[in-house]
Amino acid sequence: MPHRPVTAAFINRLIAWRLPLLAVGMALAVASFLPARRLEFDQSIENMFASDDPLLAPYRRLTRTFGGNEVALAAYVDSKLLTESGIERLDQLTATLRKVPGVAAVQSLTTTPLGRAIADADNALTARLHELFEGYTVSDDRRIAAVICILKPKDQTDVPRSETVDQLRAVIDQYPGGTLAGEPVMIVDGFRYLEADGRLLMRLSMVLLAAVIVLCFRSLRWVLVPIAVVQVTIWMTQALLVALELQLSMVSSMLSAIITVVGVATVMHIVVQFREERGGGLSPIDAFRAAAIGLAAPVLSACLTDTVACSSLLLARVGPVQDFGLMTAIGLTLVLVSVVLLLPGLALTGRFDPDPKRSWGEDRLDLGLYRAIDTVERRPWLVGTATAIVAALGISGSLRLEIESDFTKNFRAGSPIVESYQMVEESFGGAGVWDLLLPAPAELDAAYLARVLRLEERLREVRVETAAGESEPGLTKVFSLADVVATVSPLSFETLARMPTGVTTTALDAMRGYMPESFQTLHAQDPATGQYVYRILLRSKERQPAAQKKRLIAEVQRIAQEGFPSANDQLGAQATGFFVLLTNLIDSLLRDQWITFAAATAGMWCVMLVVFRSPVLATLGLVPNVLPVFLMMGVLGWLGIALNMGAAVIAAFSMGLSVDSTVHYIVDFQRARQRSLSFRESLDAAQQSAGRAAFFATLALVVGFSALCSSEFVPTIYFGALTSLTMLFGLAGNLLVLPLLLRMCYSRRPL
């Protein structure tokens, strides 16, 4: 770490050049503002998996073979649906939705071989087609119509997916009970909420932070300083990410939150130390110089430790998680840059309100901090036993954690997307849409389609157990081209199979003429391998436990492989689609969490070893930062709260929430001991300096992050609540557990 003479010379230059540095900081803020607004979200779900994840190969095969797999379902209520006027309205809607930019194909009752004649009750085929498409494009009670909108792949259209979804929603909203559902709709809405949450964090949370800081220090100047440091850092970070062509994801959407935590914590320590120096009679410049020189090493060490903790995410195999690690390293480095550029000028320029004052009731805080140390001194076994019990409960609770695979639970109950899925789940048998890919010949024949139908019958027999312990079909709809041909053909497949090939081909060609869009999306050639692929559309209930979904997927895969196994160089049956990906999404994010957590722990230990020059102190410093992670996970486990995206990568991130205070605390304790203070006096000094700053920072951040609990996106609510909870655990660890550990190791021997 920097030697005091070098540090003093550097701080003196900062003070002397504070106005030019402030001007540079303001110029960078202005220059970064517009580029920062161009930072975009990567809305690709497949990118949330490792590039070599076995789930991606069949998904990529699906998208390249059939031109995309994203499906939006536009549904509306029509009590006269199967009348001539009802079918006419459906046909008009189908035509309108087909024209929406970004839509590749549509399917509805009017795209069947009968077309608008499907309303003709006298036609013998009508009833059979109604039954066939029941649960697919028409509800069981025949009162709700659905138009299946197959979206173009993102690389084949210039229209943003959000614009396509908005136009589809605008069209269907004009119909009675009109609603839009589907995985791409959820993803668009989810990212839209994330963007809104980013703005919320930057606005409402800053207002709440400002209010708390005003109450703590009763100074408008010192409200401006941390907010300016955080805001300028966020803008510079976002502008640099745009220049590096990086995009935010569902994981890295919390980037601004990390910058806020570190920026506010850093400034709080300086404010408290500056106030103490001013209380000793120093001028503002001398007080700032003394505070900056004293805090330069711990501030640099704390930011470096934070960076190492978050950079451990670079070890993850998932691209967006790796990007998040790089983004945090950039952001935390720029926190130091903002502090250097802005803090001297904002703290010392002008004479208005230069001094942070004592908050109302701070005497009680002094007493509370003193009593915390007194409790550790008088009842160490009580504090130690309580800590061990809480740690044991946290660790055992973390073993009870479950995964939330129902993507609809990422939205508040009563939100439009949840209501849409509820209607689809109830009226169409299930909102989980996925696919089964089968090896197929270039020209379909009756023998092959008969083989498909036998497989479909087996799939319809798959059962799952409900929450009430009852058995029900796992797949609520199994549908493919074979079902259409079997329904409209006057001859059975067995009869067709015995006829000359030309007769069978002619029948299938007729179907291709009747339903060209269906043929293109259900049977096509894989451009990468040249093999032909047959597609079966599956539907199941979205709202199922993750374990049950996985068992269902595995059973479908097993049965399909038995009917269509791999042979020679030809792939066998493969289950894939958004339902499969979303079921395994949180698993994908969690897979490397404990690896990154271990790397963060090791990296932080190495940094603290360099800072404290003591392996014992470095080890002690880990405890208040590791323990909150297990406590947070334990709370989720014991309360039965399933992990969603807001909690999936929080372990490594949580390590950086309280480490700033830990580093400052131990450095203050070391310096007090080096001044020949007694052990108790050294603890009191660290408690009243670093402990006080930690309390103010935690209070401001917890109140600020509470703004996220108003979000419509549940992972954001989780993130805000869990971050606040972890910071409170970390504060307790630094004010009680860390002093206890120092007492156990150093009360009777020097450092």
XYZ file of C-alpha atoms in Angstrom:
751
model
C 0.000 0.000 0.000
C 1.192 3.631 -0.512
C 3.618 5.025 2.075
C 2.444 8.052 4.058
C 4.863 10.603 2.434
C 3.819 9.501 -1.052
C 0.164 9.552 -0.038
C 0.513 13.008 1.532
C 2.129 14.414 -1.603
C -0.627 12.948 -3.760
C -3.401 14.344 -1.510
C -1.751 17.777 -1.478
C -1.771 17.818 -5.281
C -5.429 16.826 -5.330
C -6.280 19.707 -3.000
C -4.199 22.192 -4.978
C -5.771 21.109 -8.285
C -9.272 20.543 -6.919
C -11.023 23.041 -9.226
C -9.449 21.787 -12.485
C -10.130 18.219 -11.375
C -13.745 19.115 -10.624
C -14.038 20.684 -14.072
C -12.631 17.500 -15.646
C -15.104 15.412 -13.660
C -18.031 17.561 -14.756
C -16.841 17.439 -18.370
C -16.646 13.633 -18.215
C -20.137 13.531 -16.741
C -21.512 15.672 -19.569
C -19.612 13.676 -22.201
C -20.837 10.369 -20.754
C -24.498 11.268 -20.342
C -25.727 10.740 -23.904
C -23.609 7.632 -24.668
C -24.775 6.111 -21.359
C -28.377 6.368 -22.514
C -27.537 4.120 -25.484
C -26.638 1.171 -23.282
C -28.932 -1.681 -24.260
C -30.093 -4.985 -22.816
C -29.208 -8.341 -24.308
C -32.653 -9.961 -24.299
C -31.487 -13.362 -25.505
C -32.372 -16.189 -23.140
C -29.964 -18.614 -24.801
C -27.065 -16.344 -23.869
C -27.871 -17.039 -20.210
C -26.393 -20.521 -20.672
C -22.796 -21.610 -21.117
C -21.889 -21.873 -24.799
C -21.263 -25.629 -24.428
C -24.410 -26.322 -22.409
C -26.059 -29.473 -23.860
C -29.441 -27.727 -23.747
C -28.378 -25.239 -26.405
C -27.576 -27.652 -29.251
C -31.193 -28.776 -29.844
C -32.456 -25.234 -29.258
C -30.126 -23.856 -31.931
C -31.172 -26.691 -34.229
C -34.793 -25.706 -33.691
C -34.199 -22.032 -34.474
C -32.075 -22.521 -37.575
C -34.327 -25.248 -39.021
C -37.705 -23.653 -38.506
C -36.723 -19.998 -38.676
C -37.328 -19.248 -35.037
C -39.265 -20.738 -32.194
C -40.583 -17.695 -30.361
C -44.356 -17.865 -30.206
C -46.824 -15.262 -28.947
C -50.419 -16.289 -28.353
C -53.087 -13.640 -28.992
C -56.398 -14.678 -27.429
C -59.797 -13.069 -27.015
C -63.310 -13.982 -25.862
C -66.084 -14.494 -28.407
C -69.295 -16.264 -27.367
C -70.247 -16.549 -31.063
C -66.854 -17.763 -32.192
C -68.042 -20.737 -34.258
C -70.670 -18.776 -36.138
C -70.084 -17.248 -39.548
C -69.651 -13.765 -38.073
C -67.314 -15.082 -35.365
C -65.085 -16.847 -37.867
C -65.059 -13.713 -40.033
C -63.776 -11.671 -37.068
C -61.137 -14.317 -36.377
C -60.067 -14.326 -40.023
C -59.699 -10.538 -40.007
C -57.654 -10.681 -36.808
C -55.454 -13.438 -38.241
C -54.795 -11.349 -41.345
C -54.018 -8.255 -39.264
C -51.588 -10.095 -36.983
C -49.860 -11.669 -39.991
C -48.958 -8.147 -41.192
C -47.329 -7.065 -37.922
C -43.594 -6.460 -38.531
C -41.519 -9.243 -37.028
C -44.201 -11.941 -37.408
C -43.167 -14.861 -39.617
C -46.397 -16.877 -39.640
C -49.749 -17.189 -37.911
C -52.005 -20.128 -37.176
C -55.662 -20.108 -36.169
C -58.889 -21.927 -36.920
C -59.055 -20.079 -40.233
C -55.664 -21.379 -41.397
C -56.885 -25.001 -41.314
C -57.723 -26.800 -44.603
C -61.344 -25.623 -44.315
C -60.401 -21.958 -43.931
C -63.438 -19.799 -43.115
C -65.659 -22.756 -43.947
C -64.784 -24.175 -40.550
C -67.924 -22.384 -39.304
C -70.054 -24.677 -41.481
C -71.671 -27.066 -39.012
C -72.948 -29.243 -41.870
C -69.447 -30.101 -42.998
C -68.459 -33.508 -41.630
C -64.866 -32.358 -41.181
C -65.743 -29.338 -39.032
C -66.318 -31.187 -35.772
C -63.127 -33.213 -36.225
C -61.065 -30.062 -36.784
C -62.644 -28.368 -33.784
C -61.595 -31.300 -31.648
C -58.126 -31.367 -33.163
C -57.401 -27.698 -32.473
C -59.075 -27.670 -29.073
C -56.545 -26.488 -26.521
C -54.358 -25.112 -29.326
C -56.213 -22.365 -31.186
C -59.597 -22.674 -29.477
C -60.482 -23.169 -25.810
C -62.208 -26.266 -24.486
C -65.518 -24.424 -24.167
C -65.194 -22.998 -27.724
C -65.594 -19.413 -26.395
C -61.990 -18.228 -26.617
C -60.061 -18.020 -29.855
C -56.294 -17.922 -30.099
C -54.000 -16.883 -32.917
C -50.538 -18.436 -32.730
C -47.996 -15.815 -33.873
C -44.626 -17.306 -34.812
C -42.027 -14.542 -34.637
C -39.107 -14.087 -36.999
C -35.631 -14.782 -35.607
C -34.023 -11.606 -34.318
C -31.215 -11.838 -36.865
C -33.742 -11.921 -39.712
C -35.630 -8.740 -38.886
C -34.720 -5.130 -38.200
C -37.771 -4.686 -35.993
C -36.974 -4.849 -32.250
C -38.774 -7.650 -30.471
C -40.329 -5.148 -28.069
C -41.893 -3.257 -30.981
C -43.391 -6.463 -32.405
C -44.849 -7.385 -29.012
C -46.256 -3.882 -28.547
C -47.967 -3.944 -31.949
C -49.405 -7.417 -31.332
C -50.706 -6.251 -27.970
C -52.200 -3.092 -29.488
C -54.147 -5.201 -32.007
C -55.469 -7.821 -29.596
C -56.391 -5.230 -26.957
C -59.141 -4.042 -29.303
C -60.956 -7.367 -28.897
C -63.134 -8.382 -25.908
C -60.944 -9.872 -23.191
C -57.989 -9.576 -25.557
C -54.681 -10.685 -24.111
C -51.186 -11.570 -25.297
C -49.103 -14.337 -23.728
C -45.994 -16.340 -24.530
C -42.357 -16.525 -23.492
C -41.184 -13.680 -25.770
C -43.892 -11.464 -24.250
C -42.695 -12.276 -20.725
C -39.099 -11.599 -21.682
C -39.924 -8.253 -23.310
C -41.981 -7.202 -20.294
C -39.298 -8.429 -17.907
C -36.574 -6.364 -19.546
C -38.928 -3.394 -19.760
C -39.401 -3.605 -16.004
C -35.644 -3.941 -15.524
C -35.048 -0.743 -17.472
C -37.718 1.009 -15.412
C -36.094 -0.339 -12.249
C -32.777 1.124 -13.356
C -34.381 4.533 -13.642
C -36.147 3.968 -10.318
C -32.874 3.164 -8.589
C -31.278 6.286 -10.032
C -34.168 8.559 -9.037
C -36.238 7.398 -6.108
C -33.390 5.650 -4.319
C -31.229 8.751 -4.695
C -33.995 10.833 -3.149
C -34.230 8.402 -0.244
C -30.441 8.361 0.118
C -30.403 12.137 0.168
C -33.099 12.247 2.837
C -31.194 9.848 5.086
C -27.882 11.669 4.616
C -29.569 14.977 5.451
C -30.866 13.446 8.667
C -27.449 11.955 9.454
C -25.263 14.998 8.746
C -27.662 17.944 8.333
C -25.624 19.276 5.421
C -26.752 19.865 1.846
C -23.154 19.878 0.614
C -22.520 16.393 1.946
C -25.751 15.167 0.418
C -24.499 16.309 -2.974
C -21.066 14.670 -2.674
C -22.000 10.931 -2.512
C -24.855 11.348 -4.996
C -22.556 13.134 -7.458
C -19.835 10.491 -7.065
C -22.321 7.657 -7.650
C -24.159 9.295 -10.540
C -21.038 10.340 -12.445
C -19.538 6.872 -11.939
C -22.675 5.228 -13.313
C -22.693 7.466 -16.386
C -18.980 6.924 -17.079
C -19.323 3.172 -16.609
C -22.326 2.917 -18.907
C -20.639 5.069 -21.569
C -17.523 2.883 -21.429
C -19.643 -0.260 -21.748
C -21.265 1.207 -24.862
C -17.802 1.922 -26.289
C -16.772 -1.691 -25.539
C -19.997 -2.915 -27.217
C -21.145 -4.674 -24.051
C -24.820 -5.054 -23.146
C -26.626 -5.416 -19.865
C -28.465 -8.634 -19.089
C -30.851 -9.831 -16.397
C -27.746 -10.522 -14.327
C -25.834 -7.266 -14.839
C -28.906 -5.079 -14.421
C -27.778 -4.717 -10.780
C -24.546 -2.990 -11.848
C -25.690 0.481 -10.791
C -26.651 -0.951 -7.401
C -23.092 -2.182 -6.780
C -21.648 1.178 -7.788
C -24.099 2.869 -5.424
C -23.085 0.615 -2.522
C -19.348 1.156 -2.949
C -19.623 4.866 -3.802
C -21.822 5.720 -0.818
C -19.764 3.582 1.597
C -16.506 5.217 0.446
C -17.797 8.757 0.839
C -19.401 7.981 4.211
C -16.070 6.936 5.705
C -14.487 10.158 4.461
C -17.383 12.266 5.801
C -17.116 10.760 9.289
C -13.333 11.170 9.412
C -13.529 14.717 7.999
C -16.064 15.635 10.678
C -13.811 14.281 13.420
C -10.865 16.293 12.143
C -12.988 19.430 11.979
C -14.111 18.738 15.544
C -10.434 18.787 16.532
C -10.120 22.401 15.384
C -8.566 21.939 11.930
C -9.522 24.145 8.985
C -11.586 22.534 6.202
C -8.518 22.091 3.994
C -6.369 20.677 6.801
C -9.220 18.455 7.983
C -9.761 17.099 4.478
C -6.018 16.552 4.075
C -5.779 14.635 7.340
C -8.879 12.562 6.576
C -7.777 11.764 3.026
C -4.255 10.793 4.042
C -5.574 8.548 6.800
C -8.194 6.904 4.601
C -6.316 6.626 1.304
C -4.948 3.172 2.054
C -8.187 1.616 3.429
C -10.326 3.214 0.700
C -8.036 1.879 -2.023
C -7.883 -1.501 -0.280
C -11.653 -1.705 0.138
C -12.313 -0.870 -3.522
C -9.666 -3.383 -4.602
C -11.239 -6.050 -2.386
C -14.677 -5.271 -3.821
C -13.285 -5.526 -7.332
C -11.650 -8.883 -6.627
C -14.872 -10.229 -5.092
C -17.032 -9.231 -8.041
C -14.379 -10.129 -10.627
C -14.616 -13.731 -9.452
C -17.677 -13.883 -11.699
C -15.259 -14.014 -14.643
C -14.762 -17.671 -13.714
C -18.394 -18.456 -14.513
C -19.171 -20.279 -17.754
C -22.247 -18.179 -18.558
C -21.414 -15.241 -20.828
C -23.586 -12.549 -19.167
C -22.239 -13.527 -15.734
C -18.690 -13.151 -17.046
C -19.619 -9.789 -18.552
C -21.053 -8.761 -15.201
C -17.702 -9.516 -13.576
C -15.932 -7.307 -16.110
C -18.540 -4.565 -15.735
C -18.175 -4.461 -11.959
C -14.390 -4.294 -12.245
C -14.769 -1.301 -14.563
C -17.411 0.358 -12.390
C -15.525 -0.036 -9.117
C -12.342 1.306 -10.687
C -14.273 4.335 -11.884
C -15.589 4.892 -8.343
C -12.025 5.757 -7.364
C -11.684 7.985 -10.418
C -14.861 9.873 -9.490
C -13.724 10.239 -5.884
C -10.392 11.698 -6.996
C -11.957 14.076 -9.516
C -15.018 15.248 -7.601
C -14.489 14.883 -3.866
C -11.808 17.558 -3.213
C -13.621 20.194 -5.242
C -17.096 19.458 -3.900
C -15.853 19.260 -0.302
C -13.708 22.406 -0.277
C -15.062 24.799 -2.906
C -16.943 27.781 -1.455
C -17.848 28.533 2.151
C -21.485 27.456 2.234
C -22.284 24.617 4.622
C -18.800 23.041 4.649
C -19.195 20.908 7.772
C -21.220 17.716 8.206
C -22.959 18.001 11.566
C -23.971 15.475 14.157
C -27.343 13.896 13.481
C -30.281 14.137 15.811
C -30.022 11.337 18.311
C -26.395 10.561 17.499
C -25.640 10.421 21.207
C -27.784 7.292 21.297
C -25.748 5.862 18.432
C -22.571 6.541 20.435
C -24.078 4.710 23.357
C -25.222 1.827 21.163
C -21.779 1.414 19.612
C -20.176 1.508 23.054
C -22.623 -1.045 24.442
C -21.936 -3.374 21.515
C -18.252 -3.478 22.461
C -19.161 -3.711 26.137
C -21.355 -6.731 25.413
C -18.503 -8.395 23.538
C -16.162 -7.678 26.469
C -18.531 -8.764 29.230
C -20.371 -11.661 27.548
C -18.098 -13.047 24.812
C -19.481 -16.576 25.172
C -23.039 -15.330 24.783
C -22.167 -13.425 21.602
C -20.085 -16.319 20.304
C -22.765 -18.907 21.023
C -25.475 -16.760 19.438
C -23.266 -16.262 16.360
C -22.606 -20.014 16.071
C -26.313 -20.823 16.379
C -27.273 -18.234 13.780
C -24.520 -19.491 11.457
C -25.690 -23.090 11.868
C -29.284 -22.097 11.134
C -28.133 -20.166 8.070
C -26.072 -23.033 6.688
C -28.803 -25.621 7.340
C -31.420 -23.316 5.808
C -29.321 -22.834 2.685
C -29.472 -26.609 2.147
C -33.265 -26.346 1.880
C -33.206 -23.894 -1.026
C -35.415 -24.608 -4.009
C -35.384 -23.244 -7.551
C -38.209 -21.150 -9.000
C -38.746 -22.209 -12.608
C -42.175 -20.624 -13.123
C -41.216 -17.513 -15.076
C -44.643 -15.951 -14.456
C -43.719 -15.671 -10.785
C -41.151 -13.088 -11.789
C -44.091 -10.688 -12.089
C -46.433 -9.387 -9.424
C -49.767 -11.171 -9.065
C -52.389 -9.180 -10.948
C -49.973 -7.803 -13.541
C -51.178 -8.041 -17.184
C -48.706 -10.768 -18.121
C -49.717 -12.931 -15.124
C -53.397 -12.495 -15.921
C -52.710 -13.443 -19.550
C -50.922 -16.600 -18.528
C -53.638 -17.422 -16.050
C -56.230 -17.296 -18.842
C -54.092 -19.453 -21.144
C -53.360 -21.885 -18.331
C -57.058 -22.285 -17.531
C -58.601 -22.101 -21.011
C -55.989 -23.851 -23.143
C -54.724 -26.414 -20.674
C -51.288 -24.931 -20.138
C -49.022 -22.006 -20.953
C -45.761 -23.952 -21.198
C -44.933 -24.303 -24.895
C -42.081 -26.531 -26.039
C -41.024 -28.786 -28.901
C -39.919 -32.277 -29.771
C -37.574 -32.629 -32.752
C -37.522 -35.942 -34.622
C -35.280 -37.184 -37.443
C -37.360 -37.302 -40.625
C -37.135 -38.237 -44.297
C -37.085 -35.558 -46.980
C -40.540 -36.664 -48.166
C -43.044 -37.599 -45.495
C -45.083 -40.711 -46.100
C -47.945 -42.412 -44.326
C -45.691 -44.985 -42.653
C -43.574 -42.268 -41.039
C -46.625 -40.272 -39.915
C -48.187 -43.415 -38.438
C -44.982 -43.901 -36.471
C -45.271 -40.302 -35.215
C -48.870 -40.861 -34.146
C -47.881 -43.920 -32.112
C -45.264 -41.791 -30.341
C -47.822 -39.080 -29.680
C -50.173 -41.562 -28.073
C -47.430 -42.620 -25.682
C -46.662 -39.001 -24.859
C -50.301 -38.287 -24.040
C -50.157 -41.079 -21.464
C -47.367 -39.404 -19.435
C -48.698 -38.435 -15.995
C -47.579 -35.989 -13.317
C -48.685 -35.544 -9.731
C -50.490 -32.356 -8.698
C -49.919 -30.447 -5.452
C -53.019 -32.191 -4.096
C -51.434 -35.577 -4.772
C -53.664 -36.393 -7.738
C -52.448 -37.697 -11.096
C -53.064 -35.747 -14.304
C -51.647 -35.683 -17.856
C -48.212 -34.106 -18.009
C -48.795 -32.833 -21.545
C -52.025 -30.967 -22.119
C -51.532 -30.825 -25.892
C -49.492 -32.889 -28.337
C -49.830 -31.624 -31.892
C -48.072 -32.102 -35.200
C -48.639 -32.322 -38.928
C -49.591 -35.976 -38.552
C -52.637 -34.982 -36.503
C -53.823 -32.605 -39.217
C -53.349 -35.163 -41.969
C -55.035 -37.894 -39.903
C -58.003 -35.624 -39.236
C -58.638 -34.447 -42.802
C -57.714 -37.651 -44.643
C -60.653 -39.940 -45.503
C -58.280 -42.916 -45.378
C -56.324 -44.268 -42.445
C -52.529 -44.220 -42.478
C -52.495 -47.991 -42.612
C -54.541 -47.846 -45.824
C -52.402 -45.074 -47.321
C -49.223 -46.929 -46.409
C -50.316 -49.915 -48.478
C -50.981 -47.733 -51.508
C -48.373 -46.718 -54.080
C -45.976 -44.007 -52.949
C -47.374 -41.574 -55.481
C -50.830 -41.679 -53.896
C -49.418 -40.899 -50.442
C -47.238 -38.115 -51.793
C -50.197 -36.579 -53.591
C -52.235 -36.555 -50.375
C -49.421 -34.864 -48.482
C -48.883 -32.361 -51.284
C -52.536 -31.446 -50.980
C -52.044 -30.787 -47.277
C -49.001 -28.671 -48.101
C -51.176 -26.607 -50.392
C -53.908 -26.247 -47.781
C -51.520 -25.315 -44.926
C -48.224 -24.019 -46.342
C -47.287 -22.195 -43.143
C -47.837 -25.305 -41.030
C -45.658 -27.403 -43.310
C -42.846 -24.846 -43.136
C -42.892 -24.738 -39.345
C -43.422 -28.464 -38.747
C -41.184 -30.185 -41.294
C -38.010 -28.659 -42.750
C -34.348 -29.253 -43.556
C -31.628 -28.332 -41.086
C -29.308 -26.068 -43.128
C -26.305 -26.959 -40.968
C -26.492 -30.746 -41.340
C -28.719 -31.218 -44.371
C -30.931 -33.581 -42.355
C -34.692 -33.190 -42.298
C -36.403 -32.526 -38.995
C -39.995 -33.172 -37.944
C -41.474 -31.028 -35.176
C -44.077 -31.962 -32.566
C -45.576 -29.058 -30.599
C -46.035 -29.746 -26.902
C -47.936 -27.836 -24.266
C -47.884 -28.324 -20.500
C -48.724 -26.346 -17.413
C -46.285 -23.561 -16.655
C -47.124 -23.403 -12.970
C -45.432 -26.543 -11.719
C -42.545 -27.119 -9.292
C -39.140 -27.082 -10.988
C -38.427 -30.704 -10.009
C -41.686 -31.869 -11.579
C -40.970 -29.966 -14.787
C -37.568 -31.599 -15.025
C -39.026 -35.059 -14.495
C -41.613 -34.387 -17.204
C -38.968 -33.194 -19.675
C -36.772 -36.219 -18.916
C -39.693 -38.641 -19.374
C -40.722 -37.076 -22.694
C -37.103 -37.237 -23.864
C -36.825 -40.911 -22.834
C -40.017 -41.980 -24.606
C -39.139 -40.019 -27.735
C -35.644 -41.520 -27.849
C -37.150 -44.994 -27.686
C -39.331 -44.252 -30.685
C -36.748 -42.268 -32.651
C -33.253 -43.191 -31.427
C -30.000 -41.860 -32.795
C -28.684 -43.905 -35.696
C -25.369 -43.649 -37.487
C -24.751 -39.936 -38.033
C -28.392 -38.942 -37.571
C -29.530 -37.326 -34.323
C -32.378 -38.920 -32.405
C -35.362 -37.203 -30.810
C -34.628 -34.049 -28.810
C -36.856 -32.036 -26.455
C -36.226 -28.300 -26.516
C -37.875 -24.881 -26.592
C -38.384 -21.991 -24.211
C -40.153 -24.175 -21.639
C -37.050 -26.370 -21.402
C -34.647 -23.411 -21.264
C -36.623 -21.451 -18.681
C -36.985 -24.551 -16.496
C -33.196 -24.816 -16.361
C -32.373 -21.088 -16.418
C -31.813 -20.601 -12.691
C -29.830 -23.861 -12.559
C -27.593 -22.429 -15.267
C -26.994 -19.261 -13.261
C -26.487 -21.135 -9.995
C -24.194 -23.773 -11.431
C -21.046 -21.703 -10.987
C -22.194 -19.657 -7.991
C -20.295 -21.583 -5.356
C -17.186 -21.687 -7.557
C -17.263 -17.909 -7.938
C -18.078 -17.589 -4.230
C -14.991 -19.626 -3.329
C -12.866 -17.596 -5.762
C -14.193 -14.349 -4.282
C -13.370 -15.580 -0.784
C -9.829 -16.577 -1.774
C -9.252 -13.328 -3.672
C -10.496 -11.193 -0.782
C -8.281 -13.101 1.640
C -5.221 -12.423 -0.521
C -5.989 -8.703 -0.769
C -6.578 -8.412 2.974
C -3.357 -10.334 3.605
C -1.478 -7.646 1.694
C -3.373 -4.835 3.423
C -3.202 -6.156 7.014
C 0.106 -8.036 6.628
C -1.326 -10.739 8.843
C -2.868 -14.049 7.759
C -4.833 -14.123 11.027
C -6.403 -10.694 10.447
C -7.092 -11.571 6.814
C -8.942 -14.701 7.943
C -10.861 -12.842 10.637
C -11.862 -10.232 8.061
C -13.569 -12.881 5.940
C -16.015 -13.990 8.623
C -18.260 -10.871 8.711
C -18.478 -11.045 4.909
C -19.002 -14.772 4.417
C -21.490 -15.205 7.247
C -24.134 -12.806 5.797
C -24.233 -14.857 2.584
C -25.179 -18.034 4.451
C -27.620 -16.137 6.641
C -29.326 -14.642 3.606
C -29.544 -18.026 1.888
C -30.699 -19.593 5.143
C -33.555 -17.114 5.516
C -34.748 -18.021 2.021
C -34.468 -21.724 2.751
C -36.300 -21.655 6.078
C -39.063 -19.418 4.728
C -39.500 -21.665 1.697
C -38.791 -18.827 -0.734
C -37.537 -20.259 -4.031
C -34.493 -18.773 -5.716
C -35.232 -16.611 -8.740
C -32.952 -14.499 -10.913
C -32.757 -11.774 -8.267
C -30.998 -14.181 -5.905
C -29.239 -16.529 -8.312
C -25.883 -14.703 -8.458
C -26.051 -12.745 -5.228
C -23.564 -14.905 -3.286
C -20.399 -13.526 -4.894
C -21.923 -10.054 -5.103
C -22.854 -10.113 -1.406
C -19.217 -10.564 -0.470
C -18.547 -6.977 -1.501
C -21.397 -5.379 0.449
C -19.753 -5.168 3.874
C -16.089 -5.674 3.072
C -15.486 -1.903 2.879
C -16.443 -1.524 6.532
C -14.398 -4.580 7.505
C -11.233 -3.191 5.914
C -11.726 0.243 7.502
C -12.503 -1.316 10.882
C -9.392 -3.485 11.020
C -7.144 -0.684 9.696
C -8.501 1.682 12.375
C -7.980 -1.022 15.009
C -4.380 -1.599 13.860
C -3.574 2.117 13.919
C -5.026 2.510 17.400
C -2.908 -0.379 18.666
C 0.153 1.131 17.011
C -0.540 4.318 19.025
C -0.155 2.146 22.150
C -3.833 2.283 23.045
C -5.194 -0.595 25.066
C -7.125 -3.343 23.388
C -10.461 -1.966 24.601
C -9.553 1.577 23.622
C -8.535 0.356 20.159
C -11.872 -1.394 19.690
C -13.734 1.717 20.843
C -11.754 3.869 18.397
C -12.534 1.548 15.464
C -16.176 1.284 16.531
C -16.656 5.045 16.757
C -14.916 5.699 13.419
C -15.342 2.813 10.975
C -18.356 1.431 12.854
C -20.118 4.792 12.815
C -19.475 5.238 9.072
C -20.708 1.684 8.436
C -23.912 2.429 10.333
C -24.623 5.618 8.361
C -23.788 3.973 5.026
C -25.910 0.899 5.757
C -28.839 3.026 6.917
C -28.726 5.173 3.773
C -28.328 2.202 1.426
C -31.037 0.059 3.033
C -33.502 2.924 2.792
C -32.387 3.650 -0.785
C -32.692 0.055 -1.927
C -36.123 -0.206 -0.370
C -37.272 1.756 -3.440
C -36.740 -1.406 -5.493
C -39.471 -3.176 -3.541
C -42.019 -1.115 -5.487
C -40.945 -2.766 -8.750
C -43.319 -4.812 -10.917
C -40.502 -7.309 -11.558
C -40.195 -9.742 -8.658
C -36.435 -10.480 -9.113
C -35.803 -6.766 -8.612
C -37.849 -6.878 -5.404
C -35.822 -9.888 -4.281
C -32.592 -8.144 -5.124
C -33.511 -4.995 -3.201
C -34.756 -6.929 -0.172
C -31.885 -9.429 -0.119
C -29.278 -6.725 -0.610
C -30.732 -4.778 2.318
C -30.889 -7.920 4.433
C -27.296 -8.846 3.619
C -26.068 -5.348 4.430
C -27.837 -5.467 7.810
C -26.277 -8.867 8.528
C -22.913 -7.456 7.458
C -23.314 -4.446 9.755
C -24.078 -6.748 12.694
C -21.056 -8.842 11.754
C -18.739 -5.830 11.700
C -20.071 -4.308 14.932
C -20.352 -7.507 16.999
C -18.736 -10.568 15.423
C -15.550 -8.861 14.207
C -14.804 -7.309 17.647
C -15.427 -10.726 19.203
C -12.949 -12.387 16.841
C -10.364 -9.655 17.490
C -10.835 -10.147 21.224
C -10.329 -13.907 20.893
C -7.072 -13.485 18.970
C -5.505 -10.220 20.155
C -6.795 -9.212 23.592
C -3.710 -10.623 25.306
C -1.035 -10.194 22.663
C 0.125 -7.411 20.340
C -0.616 -7.319 16.634
